[in-house]
PDB file of N, CA and C and ligand atoms in Angstrom:
ATOM      1  N   MET H   1     -38.002 -50.901  27.962  1.00  0.00           N
ATOM      2  CA  MET H   1     -38.095 -52.492  27.897  1.00  0.00           C
ATOM      3  C   MET H   1     -37.345 -52.690  26.130  1.00  0.00           C
ATOM      4  N   HIS H   2     -37.906 -51.722  25.656  1.00  0.00           N
ATOM      5  CA  HIS H   2     -37.801 -51.999  24.036  1.00  0.00           C
ATOM      6  C   HIS H   2     -36.268 -51.820  23.856  1.00  0.00           C
ATOM      7  N   ASN H   3     -35.867 -50.350  24.652  1.00  0.00           N
ATOM      8  CA  ASN H   3     -34.233 -49.963  24.501  1.00  0.00           C
ATOM      9  C   ASN H   3     -33.448 -51.451  25.146  1.00  0.00           C
ATOM     10  N   LEU H   4     -33.986 -51.549  26.262  1.00  0.00           N
ATOM     11  CA  LEU H   4     -32.827 -53.388  26.580  1.00  0.00           C
ATOM     12  C   LEU H   4     -33.002 -54.139  25.575  1.00  0.00           C
ATOM     13  N   ALA H   5     -33.883 -54.534  24.893  1.00  0.00           N
ATOM     14  CA  ALA H   5     -33.918 -55.555  23.899  1.00  0.00           C
ATOM     15  C   ALA H   5     -33.222 -55.010  22.866  1.00  0.00           C
ATOM     16  N   LYS H   6     -33.322 -53.907  22.598  1.00  0.00           N
ATOM     17  CA  LYS H   6     -32.645 -53.443  21.231  1.00  0.00           C
ATOM     18  C   LYS H   6     -30.859 -53.645  21.656  1.00  0.00           C
ATOM     19  N   SER H   7     -30.987 -53.167  23.107  1.00  0.00           N
ATOM     20  CA  SER H   7     -29.322 -53.004  23.404  1.00  0.00           C
ATOM     21  C   SER H   7     -28.362 -54.685  23.408  1.00  0.00           C
ATOM     22  N   LYS H   8     -29.653 -55.610  23.692  1.00  0.00           N
ATOM     23  CA  LYS H   8     -28.964 -57.177  24.023  1.00  0.00           C
ATOM     24  C   LYS H   8     -29.056 -57.544  22.003  1.00  0.00           C
ATOM     25  N   GLY H   9     -29.447 -56.705  21.342  1.00  0.00           N
ATOM     26  CA  GLY H   9     -29.167 -57.333  20.002  1.00  0.00           C
ATOM     27  C   GLY H   9     -30.573 -57.989  19.478  1.00  0.00           C
ATOM     28  N   TRP H  10     -31.803 -57.871  19.991  1.00  0.00           N
ATOM     29  CA  TRP H  10     -32.704 -58.401  19.754  1.00  0.00           C
ATOM     30  C   TRP H  10     -33.380 -58.098  18.389  1.00  0.00           C
ATOM     31  N   TRP H  11     -33.001 -56.803  17.792  1.00  0.00           N
ATOM     32  CA  TRP H  11     -33.502 -55.687  17.031  1.00  0.00           C
ATOM     33  C   TRP H  11     -32.855 -55.531  15.942  1.00  0.00           C
ATOM     34  N   ASP H  12     -31.636 -56.406  15.805  1.00  0.00           N
ATOM     35  CA  ASP H  12     -30.336 -55.718  14.821  1.00  0.00           C
ATOM     36  C   ASP H  12     -31.215 -56.083  13.360  1.00  0.00           C
ATOM     37  N   GLY H  13     -31.969 -56.996  13.162  1.00  0.00           N
ATOM     38  CA  GLY H  13     -32.710 -57.099  11.900  1.00  0.00           C
ATOM     39  C   GLY H  13     -34.606 -56.873  12.367  1.00  0.00           C
ATOM     40  N   PRO H  14     -35.203 -56.867  10.649  1.00  0.00           N
ATOM     41  CA  PRO H  14     -36.629 -57.214  11.402  1.00  0.00           C
ATOM     42  C   PRO H  14     -36.992 -57.998  11.982  1.00  0.00           C
ATOM     43  N   ARG H  15     -38.302 -57.375  12.423  1.00  0.00           N
ATOM     44  CA  ARG H  15     -38.813 -58.716  13.307  1.00  0.00           C
ATOM     45  C   ARG H  15     -40.025 -58.680  12.674  1.00  0.00           C
ATOM     46  N   ASN H  16     -40.590 -60.238  13.138  1.00  0.00           N
ATOM     47  CA  ASN H  16     -42.112 -60.525  12.258  1.00  0.00           C
ATOM     48  C   ASN H  16     -43.167 -60.065  13.434  1.00  0.00           C
ATOM     49  N   LYS H  17     -44.052 -59.601  13.347  1.00  0.00           N
ATOM     50  CA  LYS H  17     -45.283 -59.493  14.218  1.00  0.00           C
ATOM     51  C   LYS H  17     -45.686 -60.800  14.915  1.00  0.00           C
ATOM     52  N   PHE H  18     -46.137 -61.378  13.774  1.00  0.00           N
ATOM     53  CA  PHE H  18     -46.716 -62.947  14.288  1.00  0.00           C
ATOM     54  C   PHE H  18     -45.933 -63.666  14.988  1.00  0.00           C
ATOM     55  N   GLU H  19     -44.584 -63.918  14.791  1.00  0.00           N
ATOM     56  CA  GLU H  19     -43.576 -64.402  15.764  1.00  0.00           C
ATOM     57  C   GLU H  19     -43.721 -63.961  16.948  1.00  0.00           C
ATOM     58  N   LEU H  20     -43.363 -62.541  17.252  1.00  0.00           N
ATOM     59  CA  LEU H  20     -43.406 -61.968  18.127  1.00  0.00           C
ATOM     60  C   LEU H  20     -44.521 -62.337  19.569  1.00  0.00           C
ATOM     61  N   ILE H  21     -45.601 -61.944  18.555  1.00  0.00           N
ATOM     62  CA  ILE H  21     -47.007 -62.308  19.740  1.00  0.00           C
ATOM     63  C   ILE H  21     -46.797 -64.146  19.796  1.00  0.00           C
ATOM     64  N   ALA H  22     -46.463 -64.789  18.853  1.00  0.00           N
ATOM     65  CA  ALA H  22     -46.113 -66.389  19.383  1.00  0.00           C
ATOM     66  C   ALA H  22     -45.145 -66.625  20.456  1.00  0.00           C
ATOM     67  N   LEU H  23     -44.492 -65.417  20.907  1.00  0.00           N
ATOM     68  CA  LEU H  23     -43.314 -65.685  21.255  1.00  0.00           C
ATOM     69  C   LEU H  23     -44.189 -65.132  23.121  1.00  0.00           C
ATOM     70  N   MET H  24     -45.012 -64.602  22.730  1.00  0.00           N
ATOM     71  CA  MET H  24     -45.819 -63.847  24.221  1.00  0.00           C
ATOM     72  C   MET H  24     -46.518 -65.161  25.032  1.00  0.00           C
ATOM     73  N   HIS H  25     -46.866 -65.626  23.927  1.00  0.00           N
ATOM     74  CA  HIS H  25     -48.041 -67.173  23.850  1.00  0.00           C
ATOM     75  C   HIS H  25     -47.032 -67.947  24.734  1.00  0.00           C
ATOM     76  N   SER H  26     -45.748 -68.114  24.209  1.00  0.00           N
ATOM     77  CA  SER H  26     -45.194 -69.336  24.613  1.00  0.00           C
ATOM     78  C   SER H  26     -44.350 -69.207  25.929  1.00  0.00           C
ATOM     79  N   GLU H  27     -44.519 -67.665  26.585  1.00  0.00           N
ATOM     80  CA  GLU H  27     -44.253 -67.551  27.887  1.00  0.00           C
ATOM     81  C   GLU H  27     -45.480 -67.733  28.851  1.00  0.00           C
ATOM     82  N   LEU H  28     -46.539 -67.605  28.740  1.00  0.00           N
ATOM     83  CA  LEU H  28     -47.715 -68.152  28.827  1.00  0.00           C
ATOM     84  C   LEU H  28     -47.880 -69.486  29.157  1.00  0.00           C
ATOM     85  N   SER H  29     -47.241 -70.283  28.097  1.00  0.00           N
ATOM     86  CA  SER H  29     -47.153 -71.869  28.011  1.00  0.00           C
ATOM     87  C   SER H  29     -46.150 -71.996  29.281  1.00  0.00           C
ATOM     88  N   GLU H  30     -45.169 -71.775  29.127  1.00  0.00           N
ATOM     89  CA  GLU H  30     -44.030 -71.835  30.328  1.00  0.00           C
ATOM     90  C   GLU H  30     -44.709 -71.456  31.904  1.00  0.00           C
ATOM     91  N   ALA H  31     -45.320 -70.460  31.942  1.00  0.00           N
ATOM     92  CA  ALA H  31     -46.328 -70.326  33.157  1.00  0.00           C
ATOM     93  C   ALA H  31     -47.280 -71.752  33.627  1.00  0.00           C
ATOM     94  N   VAL H  32     -47.823 -72.401  32.468  1.00  0.00           N
ATOM     95  CA  VAL H  32     -48.898 -73.489  32.725  1.00  0.00           C
ATOM     96  C   VAL H  32     -47.625 -74.661  32.933  1.00  0.00           C
ATOM     97  N   GLU H  33     -46.392 -74.619  32.183  1.00  0.00           N
ATOM     98  CA  GLU H  33     -45.511 -75.747  32.463  1.00  0.00           C
ATOM     99  C   GLU H  33     -45.192 -76.047  34.318  1.00  0.00           C
ATOM    100  N   TYR H  34     -44.887 -74.625  34.583  1.00  0.00           N
ATOM    101  CA  TYR H  34     -44.679 -74.431  36.014  1.00  0.00           C
ATOM    102  C   TYR H  34     -45.910 -74.961  37.245  1.00  0.00           C
ATOM    103  N   LEU H  35     -46.823 -74.435  36.678  1.00  0.00           N
ATOM    104  CA  LEU H  35     -47.921 -74.847  37.575  1.00  0.00           C
ATOM    105  C   LEU H  35     -48.454 -76.557  37.291  1.00  0.00           C
ATOM    106  N   ARG H  36     -47.709 -77.005  36.331  1.00  0.00           N
ATOM    107  CA  ARG H  36     -48.204 -78.687  36.223  1.00  0.00           C
ATOM    108  C   ARG H  36     -46.961 -79.172  37.117  1.00  0.00           C
ATOM    109  N   LYS H  37     -46.135 -78.756  37.464  1.00  0.00           N
ATOM    110  CA  LYS H  37     -44.897 -79.411  38.294  1.00  0.00           C
ATOM    111  C   LYS H  37     -45.527 -80.032  39.433  1.00  0.00           C
ATOM    112  N   LYS H  38     -45.195 -81.089  40.001  1.00  0.00           N
ATOM    113  CA  LYS H  38     -45.675 -81.749  41.204  1.00  0.00           C
ATOM    114  C   LYS H  38     -45.145 -81.269  42.553  1.00  0.00           C
ATOM    115  N   GLU H  39     -44.357 -80.326  42.571  1.00  0.00           N
ATOM    116  CA  GLU H  39     -44.033 -79.666  43.424  1.00  0.00           C
ATOM    117  C   GLU H  39     -44.163 -78.365  43.527  1.00  0.00           C
ATOM    118  N   GLN H  40     -45.108 -77.497  44.118  1.00  0.00           N
ATOM    119  CA  GLN H  40     -45.349 -76.179  44.348  1.00  0.00           C
ATOM    120  C   GLN H  40     -45.332 -75.601  45.692  1.00  0.00           C
ATOM    121  N   PRO H  41     -44.932 -74.275  45.549  1.00  0.00           N
ATOM    122  CA  PRO H  41     -44.492 -73.774  43.982  1.00  0.00           C
ATOM    123  C   PRO H  41     -43.161 -74.348  43.564  1.00  0.00           C
ATOM    124  N   ALA H  42     -43.230 -74.047  42.091  1.00  0.00           N
ATOM    125  CA  ALA H  42     -42.175 -74.288  41.451  1.00  0.00           C
ATOM    126  C   ALA H  42     -41.614 -73.049  41.101  1.00  0.00           C
ATOM    127  N   MET H  43     -39.990 -73.217  41.453  1.00  0.00           N
ATOM    128  CA  MET H  43     -39.288 -72.069  41.319  1.00  0.00           C
ATOM    129  C   MET H  43     -38.565 -71.519  40.456  1.00  0.00           C
ATOM    130  N   ASP H  44     -38.528 -70.566  39.819  1.00  0.00           N
ATOM    131  CA  ASP H  44     -38.077 -70.214  38.330  1.00  0.00           C
ATOM    132  C   ASP H  44     -36.694 -70.774  38.332  1.00  0.00           C
ATOM    133  N   ASP H  45     -36.203 -70.944  37.037  1.00  0.00           N
ATOM    134  CA  ASP H  45     -34.666 -71.971  36.944  1.00  0.00           C
ATOM    135  C   ASP H  45     -33.664 -70.775  36.743  1.00  0.00           C
ATOM    136  N   LYS H  46     -34.024 -69.660  36.365  1.00  0.00           N
ATOM    137  CA  LYS H  46     -33.110 -68.413  36.095  1.00  0.00           C
ATOM    138  C   LYS H  46     -32.864 -67.983  37.534  1.00  0.00           C
ATOM    139  N   VAL H  47     -34.010 -67.235  37.924  1.00  0.00           N
ATOM    140  CA  VAL H  47     -34.294 -66.276  39.062  1.00  0.00           C
ATOM    141  C   VAL H  47     -34.676 -66.726  40.433  1.00  0.00           C
ATOM    142  N   PRO H  48     -34.079 -67.328  41.299  1.00  0.00           N
ATOM    143  CA  PRO H  48     -34.653 -68.464  42.008  1.00  0.00           C
ATOM    144  C   PRO H  48     -35.389 -68.248  43.393  1.00  0.00           C
ATOM    145  N   GLU H  49     -35.585 -66.850  43.144  1.00  0.00           N
ATOM    146  CA  GLU H  49     -36.410 -66.256  44.218  1.00  0.00           C
ATOM    147  C   GLU H  49     -37.594 -65.781  43.860  1.00  0.00           C
ATOM    148  N   LEU H  50     -37.779 -66.323  42.374  1.00  0.00           N
ATOM    149  CA  LEU H  50     -38.784 -66.245  41.986  1.00  0.00           C
ATOM    150  C   LEU H  50     -39.910 -67.449  41.871  1.00  0.00           C
ATOM    151  N   THR H  51     -40.993 -67.110  42.038  1.00  0.00           N
ATOM    152  CA  THR H  51     -41.782 -68.947  41.212  1.00  0.00           C
ATOM    153  C   THR H  51     -41.588 -68.863  39.671  1.00  0.00           C
ATOM    154  N   GLY H  52     -41.705 -69.490  39.222  1.00  0.00           N
ATOM    155  CA  GLY H  52     -41.726 -70.006  37.852  1.00  0.00           C
ATOM    156  C   GLY H  52     -43.077 -69.118  37.116  1.00  0.00           C
ATOM    157  N   GLU H  53     -44.054 -69.124  37.636  1.00  0.00           N
ATOM    158  CA  GLU H  53     -45.432 -68.606  37.726  1.00  0.00           C
ATOM    159  C   GLU H  53     -44.980 -67.057  37.548  1.00  0.00           C
ATOM    160  N   ALA H  54     -44.295 -66.413  38.500  1.00  0.00           N
ATOM    161  CA  ALA H  54     -44.444 -64.994  38.469  1.00  0.00           C
ATOM    162  C   ALA H  54     -43.376 -64.789  37.566  1.00  0.00           C
ATOM    163  N   ALA H  55     -42.168 -65.533  37.210  1.00  0.00           N
ATOM    164  CA  ALA H  55     -41.298 -65.096  36.211  1.00  0.00           C
ATOM    165  C   ALA H  55     -41.590 -64.992  35.078  1.00  0.00           C
ATOM    166  N   GLU H  56     -42.595 -66.081  34.455  1.00  0.00           N
ATOM    167  CA  GLU H  56     -43.170 -66.118  33.256  1.00  0.00           C
ATOM    168  C   GLU H  56     -44.181 -65.158  32.629  1.00  0.00           C
ATOM    169  N   MET H  57     -45.209 -64.840  34.006  1.00  0.00           N
ATOM    170  CA  MET H  57     -45.861 -63.628  33.709  1.00  0.00           C
ATOM    171  C   MET H  57     -44.823 -62.192  33.282  1.00  0.00           C
ATOM    172  N   ALA H  58     -43.977 -62.037  34.258  1.00  0.00           N
ATOM    173  CA  ALA H  58     -43.122 -61.023  34.261  1.00  0.00           C
ATOM    174  C   ALA H  58     -42.550 -61.323  32.621  1.00  0.00           C
ATOM    175  N   ASP H  59     -42.065 -62.265  32.135  1.00  0.00           N
ATOM    176  CA  ASP H  59     -41.614 -62.409  30.482  1.00  0.00           C
ATOM    177  C   ASP H  59     -42.840 -62.127  29.720  1.00  0.00           C
ATOM    178  N   THR H  60     -43.702 -62.506  30.090  1.00  0.00           N
ATOM    179  CA  THR H  60     -44.922 -62.266  29.016  1.00  0.00           C
ATOM    180  C   THR H  60     -44.866 -60.634  28.898  1.00  0.00           C
ATOM    181  N   VAL H  61     -45.194 -60.027  30.121  1.00  0.00           N
ATOM    182  CA  VAL H  61     -45.350 -58.393  30.113  1.00  0.00           C
ATOM    183  C   VAL H  61     -44.290 -57.825  29.483  1.00  0.00           C
ATOM    184  N   ILE H  62     -42.901 -58.265  29.798  1.00  0.00           N
ATOM    185  CA  ILE H  62     -41.594 -57.626  28.939  1.00  0.00           C
ATOM    186  C   ILE H  62     -41.909 -57.793  27.484  1.00  0.00           C
ATOM    187  N   ARG H  63     -42.180 -59.091  27.011  1.00  0.00           N
ATOM    188  CA  ARG H  63     -42.205 -58.990  25.884  1.00  0.00           C
ATOM    189  C   ARG H  63     -43.401 -58.420  25.162  1.00  0.00           C
ATOM    190  N   ILE H  64     -44.610 -58.052  25.957  1.00  0.00           N
ATOM    191  CA  ILE H  64     -45.489 -57.087  25.517  1.00  0.00           C
ATOM    192  C   ILE H  64     -44.847 -55.636  25.218  1.00  0.00           C
ATOM    193  N   LEU H  65     -44.286 -54.968  26.378  1.00  0.00           N
ATOM    194  CA  LEU H  65     -43.526 -53.762  26.757  1.00  0.00           C
ATOM    195  C   LEU H  65     -42.650 -53.659  25.124  1.00  0.00           C
ATOM    196  N   ASP H  66     -41.848 -54.592  25.091  1.00  0.00           N
ATOM    197  CA  ASP H  66     -41.092 -54.710  24.057  1.00  0.00           C
ATOM    198  C   ASP H  66     -41.508 -54.385  22.751  1.00  0.00           C
ATOM    199  N   TYR H  67     -42.805 -55.131  22.373  1.00  0.00           N
ATOM    200  CA  TYR H  67     -43.344 -55.012  21.293  1.00  0.00           C
ATOM    201  C   TYR H  67     -44.270 -53.602  21.400  1.00  0.00           C
ATOM    202  N   CYS H  68     -45.003 -53.018  22.365  1.00  0.00           N
ATOM    203  CA  CYS H  68     -45.607 -51.660  22.088  1.00  0.00           C
ATOM    204  C   CYS H  68     -44.511 -50.689  21.753  1.00  0.00           C
ATOM    205  N   GLY H  69     -43.003 -51.028  22.859  1.00  0.00           N
ATOM    206  CA  GLY H  69     -42.140 -50.001  22.324  1.00  0.00           C
ATOM    207  C   GLY H  69     -41.582 -49.983  20.707  1.00  0.00           C
ATOM    208  N   ALA H  70     -41.741 -50.991  20.343  1.00  0.00           N
ATOM    209  CA  ALA H  70     -41.226 -50.871  18.880  1.00  0.00           C
ATOM    210  C   ALA H  70     -42.106 -50.897  17.694  1.00  0.00           C
ATOM    211  N   PHE H  71     -43.303 -50.566  17.856  1.00  0.00           N
ATOM    212  CA  PHE H  71     -44.420 -50.474  17.235  1.00  0.00           C
ATOM    213  C   PHE H  71     -44.988 -49.531  17.649  1.00  0.00           C
ATOM    214  N   GLY H  72     -44.428 -48.584  18.597  1.00  0.00           N
ATOM    215  CA  GLY H  72     -45.468 -47.172  18.718  1.00  0.00           C
ATOM    216  C   GLY H  72     -46.744 -47.560  19.232  1.00  0.00           C
ATOM    217  N   ILE H  73     -46.934 -48.522  20.101  1.00  0.00           N
ATOM    218  CA  ILE H  73     -48.390 -48.578  20.741  1.00  0.00           C
ATOM    219  C   ILE H  73     -47.903 -48.153  22.172  1.00  0.00           C
ATOM    220  N   ASN H  74     -48.760 -46.864  22.486  1.00  0.00           N
ATOM    221  CA  ASN H  74     -48.735 -46.429  23.849  1.00  0.00           C
ATOM    222  C   ASN H  74     -50.059 -47.503  24.366  1.00  0.00           C
ATOM    223  N   LEU H  75     -49.505 -48.278  25.272  1.00  0.00           N
ATOM    224  CA  LEU H  75     -49.612 -49.284  25.970  1.00  0.00           C
ATOM    225  C   LEU H  75     -50.596 -48.381  27.178  1.00  0.00           C
ATOM    226  N   GLY H  76     -50.295 -47.814  27.676  1.00  0.00           N
ATOM    227  CA  GLY H  76     -50.241 -46.945  29.229  1.00  0.00           C
ATOM    228  C   GLY H  76     -51.878 -46.365  28.646  1.00  0.00           C
ATOM    229  N   ASP H  77     -52.070 -45.680  27.400  1.00  0.00           N
ATOM    230  CA  ASP H  77     -52.997 -44.961  27.299  1.00  0.00           C
ATOM    231  C   ASP H  77     -53.992 -46.121  26.723  1.00  0.00           C
ATOM    232  N   ALA H  78     -54.008 -47.134  26.053  1.00  0.00           N
ATOM    233  CA  ALA H  78     -54.655 -48.288  25.831  1.00  0.00           C
ATOM    234  C   ALA H  78     -55.292 -48.925  26.821  1.00  0.00           C
ATOM    235  N   ILE H  79     -54.753 -49.145  27.701  1.00  0.00           N
ATOM    236  CA  ILE H  79     -54.884 -49.892  29.195  1.00  0.00           C
ATOM    237  C   ILE H  79     -55.945 -48.742  30.019  1.00  0.00           C
ATOM    238  N   ALA H  80     -55.980 -47.681  30.065  1.00  0.00           N
ATOM    239  CA  ALA H  80     -56.473 -46.545  30.503  1.00  0.00           C
ATOM    240  C   ALA H  80     -57.949 -46.585  29.427  1.00  0.00           C
ATOM    241  N   LYS H  81     -57.732 -46.704  28.472  1.00  0.00           N
ATOM    242  CA  LYS H  81     -58.810 -46.572  27.732  1.00  0.00           C
ATOM    243  C   LYS H  81     -59.720 -47.807  27.786  1.00  0.00           C
ATOM    244  N   LYS H  82     -59.085 -48.976  27.922  1.00  0.00           N
ATOM    245  CA  LYS H  82     -60.060 -50.106  28.046  1.00  0.00           C
ATOM    246  C   LYS H  82     -60.638 -50.434  29.313  1.00  0.00           C
ATOM    247  N   TYR H  83     -59.959 -49.965  30.474  1.00  0.00           N
ATOM    248  CA  TYR H  83     -60.459 -49.822  32.026  1.00  0.00           C
ATOM    249  C   TYR H  83     -61.493 -49.025  31.888  1.00  0.00           C
ATOM    250  N   ALA H  84     -61.472 -47.924  31.074  1.00  0.00           N
ATOM    251  CA  ALA H  84     -62.914 -46.841  31.309  1.00  0.00           C
ATOM    252  C   ALA H  84     -63.924 -47.689  30.637  1.00  0.00           C
ATOM    253  N   TYR H  85     -63.667 -48.306  29.529  1.00  0.00           N
ATOM    254  CA  TYR H  85     -64.494 -49.148  28.609  1.00  0.00           C
ATOM    255  C   TYR H  85     -65.234 -50.196  29.758  1.00  0.00           C
ATOM    256  N   ASN H  86     -64.313 -51.165  30.220  1.00  0.00           N
ATOM    257  CA  ASN H  86     -64.616 -52.164  31.037  1.00  0.00           C
ATOM    258  C   ASN H  86     -65.626 -51.720  32.126  1.00  0.00           C
ATOM    259  N   THR H  87     -65.088 -50.609  32.849  1.00  0.00           N
ATOM    260  CA  THR H  87     -65.999 -49.881  33.912  1.00  0.00           C
ATOM    261  C   THR H  87     -67.536 -49.981  33.408  1.00  0.00           C
ATOM    262  N   GLY H  88     -67.601 -49.362  32.419  1.00  0.00           N
ATOM    263  CA  GLY H  88     -68.866 -48.904  32.172  1.00  0.00           C
ATOM    264  C   GLY H  88     -69.612 -50.184  31.632  1.00  0.00           C
ATOM    265  N   ARG H  89     -69.110 -51.168  31.521  1.00  0.00           N
ATOM    266  CA  ARG H  89     -69.835 -52.580  30.919  1.00  0.00           C
ATOM    267  C   ARG H  89     -70.794 -52.936  32.400  1.00  0.00           C
ATOM    268  N   PRO H  90     -72.010 -54.217  31.916  1.00  0.00           N
ATOM    269  CA  PRO H  90     -72.778 -54.627  32.958  1.00  0.00           C
ATOM    270  C   PRO H  90     -72.123 -55.543  33.431  1.00  0.00           C
ATOM    271  N   TYR H  91     -72.528 -56.312  34.625  1.00  0.00           N
ATOM    272  CA  TYR H  91     -71.974 -57.203  35.461  1.00  0.00           C
ATOM    273  C   TYR H  91     -71.790 -58.329  34.265  1.00  0.00           C
ATOM    274  N   LYS H  92     -70.832 -59.095  34.294  1.00  0.00           N
ATOM    275  CA  LYS H  92     -70.892 -60.248  33.403  1.00  0.00           C
ATOM    276  C   LYS H  92     -70.918 -59.932  32.144  1.00  0.00           C
ATOM    277  N   HIS H  93     -71.079 -58.392  31.622  1.00  0.00           N
ATOM    278  CA  HIS H  93     -71.111 -58.406  30.190  1.00  0.00           C
ATOM    279  C   HIS H  93     -72.549 -58.254  30.063  1.00  0.00           C
ATOM    280  N   GLY H  94     -73.632 -58.379  30.707  1.00  0.00           N
ATOM    281  CA  GLY H  94     -74.885 -58.452  30.507  1.00  0.00           C
ATOM    282  C   GLY H  94     -75.474 -60.119  30.365  1.00  0.00           C
ATOM    283  N   LYS H  95     -74.482 -60.719  30.353  1.00  0.00           N
ATOM    284  CA  LYS H  95     -74.685 -62.374  29.881  1.00  0.00           C
ATOM    285  C   LYS H  95     -75.251 -63.073  30.832  1.00  0.00           C
ATOM    286  N   LEU H  96     -76.170 -63.584  30.796  1.00  0.00           N
ATOM    287  CA  LEU H  96     -77.171 -64.664  31.771  1.00  0.00           C
ATOM    288  C   LEU H  96     -76.420 -65.603  32.230  1.00  0.00           C
ATOM    289  N   ALA H  97     -76.444 -65.829  33.904  1.00  0.00           N
ATOM    290  CA  ALA H  97     -75.833 -66.887  34.306  1.00  0.00           C
ATOM    291  C   ALA H  97     -74.569 -67.580  33.370  1.00  0.00           C
TER     292      ALA H  97
HETATM  293 MG1   MG J 101     -40.162 -67.459  29.869  1.00  0.00          MG
END
């Protein structure tokens, strides 16, 4: 994903991590906007066979993968380790009701 983003010119100069993370947030906000539309399911305006919700979830993951590729984060390893950790946590993390 990062190689694609580079090939499209998004990494021709330095990128600010805070801005990149804010752009991840913005994709989720776009998903909220699709869910707020009166007619459901609201279809994506660029890839009409996708719901807007699905398209924006994809955009969010694409931005996360690009970020991790750019900054050397092994996301697969991080997810596997978080999954293992979460598997060992108690029901509702041990919190009462
Ligand atoms: Mg989007």
